Amino acid sequence: MSSASTFAAPESNGQKSRSGGDPYQLGRDAGRDDGSTGRGSGGPAPKRIVVGYGFWIFILSDIIMFAAFFAAFAVLKDATAGGPSGMQLFDRRNVGVETVCLLLSSYTCGMASLAMLRKNQLWFHVAMLATAVLGAMFLGLEFKEFADLVSRGAGPSRSAFLSAFFTLVGCHGLHVTCGLLWLLTMMAQVFAKGFRDDILRRTMCFTLFWHALDIVWVGVFTVVYLMGVTT
Amino acid sequence: MSDQAAASQRRHEAGRTHDKAPGEPHEEMSELTNGVRNYLIGLGLAALLTAGSFVISETGLIYGPVVPIALIVFAIAQMGVHLVFFLHLTTAPDNLNNAMALAFGVLIVLLLIGGSLWIMSHLNHNMAPMDQMMQMQH
């Protein structure tokens, strides 16, 4: 009897922390009355947070992969093997339009996530469709540029510089293609199944992915196109 | 107003100011316009920075050799804008793990890119030109 009471947490202690704990409002969920105190001690995080964290880790690993391609490009920038350099090849107007497309699609993707939180089917589909159209325009422009380069004899096998260029930019384009497929899948799922919790989480992951692609593109147009044309 | 109600009110205010990222989901209608406004601010800042980097790379507005550095500064600023206004990254308790993971990712990316450039530039410096190498092999 006495040994049990020494090892078990006294009942009155728990009551006390419930009523008087957390005087400085440091709790993870300060608006709630369940007495959660301190960082991380308010029970398990909501699934939305955990899923977002896991997907964020994936995005970071993806960004590290892109960093390797960026490093390869930066090292091989001048290894043109007597072939054309970036200054002779790149059309900055084309790049500007591509950038505008991707930036606007990031914005409409944010609008879609707001519509999703309001559980508004119409606006969600409108915003996602706008995102898809802008993403497809980006891909079309990039494909046109690649086809143009290859037709001018500046394909990926011409020089180390062009190999690195096609790998880096092509890998980003491949990501955008996958993102477009995922976008259409999410539209179909929301249309068929409605705003279920699991579908909300999947769509949240998609918006994270799409915004991350825009961040990578900021690096691409700065390092590959603008710096390649000026220096 | 009773003491308890005042405390819960204060707690509510605290939660609103410290726990939410720009554009983070809220319950009330006015928060929707708040979210739209935050995305618009992000879009405006990102567009300004993009336009800025296109302009400085095109015109002789700033001293030539500084242009690459200015471009990198603009790009990093724009990535920050995207992280805060589009990805809603904050240092709120719910978000702290994400920020820590990002810090680690940035460390790896800097080591990878900086290290590659450093090593390869030294290698280029210390290596004889290619045609001389060919002659030495013969």
mmCIF file with all atom_site columns, C-alpha atoms in Angstrom, chain A residues 48 116-117 119 186 190 194-206:
data_model
loop_
_atom_site.group_PDB
_atom_site.id
_atom_site.type_symbol
_atom_site.label_atom_id
_atom_site.label_alt_id
_atom_site.label_comp_id
_atom_site.label_asym_id
_atom_site.label_entity_id
_atom_site.label_seq_id
_atom_site.pdbx_PDB_ins_code
_atom_site.Cartn_x
_atom_site.Cartn_y
_atom_site.Cartn_z
_atom_site.occupancy
_atom_site.B_iso_or_equiv
_atom_site.pdbx_formal_charge
_atom_site.auth_seq_id
_atom_site.auth_comp_id
_atom_site.auth_asym_id
_atom_site.auth_atom_id
_atom_site.pdbx_PDB_model_num
ATOM 1  C CA . ARG A 1 48  ? -1.502  17.745 -40.041 1.00 0.00 ? 48  ARG A CA 1
ATOM 2  C CA . MET A 1 116 ? -9.568  24.312 -49.396 1.00 0.00 ? 116 MET A CA 1
ATOM 3  C CA . LEU A 1 117 ? -9.506  25.590 -45.816 1.00 0.00 ? 117 LEU A CA 1
ATOM 4  C CA . LYS A 1 119 ? -14.068 23.996 -47.979 1.00 0.00 ? 119 LYS A CA 1
ATOM 5  C CA . MET A 1 186 ? -5.733  16.054 -56.144 1.00 0.00 ? 186 MET A CA 1
ATOM 6  C CA . VAL A 1 190 ? -11.381 16.449 -54.045 1.00 0.00 ? 190 VAL A CA 1
ATOM 7  C CA . GLY A 1 194 ? -14.827 15.886 -51.044 1.00 0.00 ? 194 GLY A CA 1
ATOM 8  C CA . PHE A 1 195 ? -12.699 17.630 -48.417 1.00 0.00 ? 195 PHE A CA 1
ATOM 9  C CA . ARG A 1 196 ? -11.882 14.602 -46.268 1.00 0.00 ? 196 ARG A CA 1
ATOM 10 C CA . ASP A 1 197 ? -9.145  14.971 -43.676 1.00 0.00 ? 197 ASP A CA 1
ATOM 11 C CA . ASP A 1 198 ? -6.691  12.682 -45.463 1.00 0.00 ? 198 ASP A CA 1
ATOM 12 C CA . ILE A 1 199 ? -7.298  14.459 -48.764 1.00 0.00 ? 199 ILE A CA 1
ATOM 13 C CA . LEU A 1 200 ? -6.718  17.814 -47.084 1.00 0.00 ? 200 LEU A CA 1
ATOM 14 C CA . ARG A 1 201 ? -3.365  16.526 -45.873 1.00 0.00 ? 201 ARG A CA 1
ATOM 15 C CA . ARG A 1 202 ? -2.400  15.261 -49.328 1.00 0.00 ? 202 ARG A CA 1
ATOM 16 C CA . THR A 1 203 ? -3.331  18.574 -50.908 1.00 0.00 ? 203 THR A CA 1
ATOM 17 C CA . MET A 1 204 ? -1.318  20.410 -48.248 1.00 0.00 ? 204 MET A CA 1
ATOM 18 C CA . CYS A 1 205 ? 1.706   18.282 -49.193 1.00 0.00 ? 205 CYS A CA 1
ATOM 19 C CA . PHE A 1 206 ? 1.106   19.114 -52.847 1.00 0.00 ? 206 PHE A CA 1
#
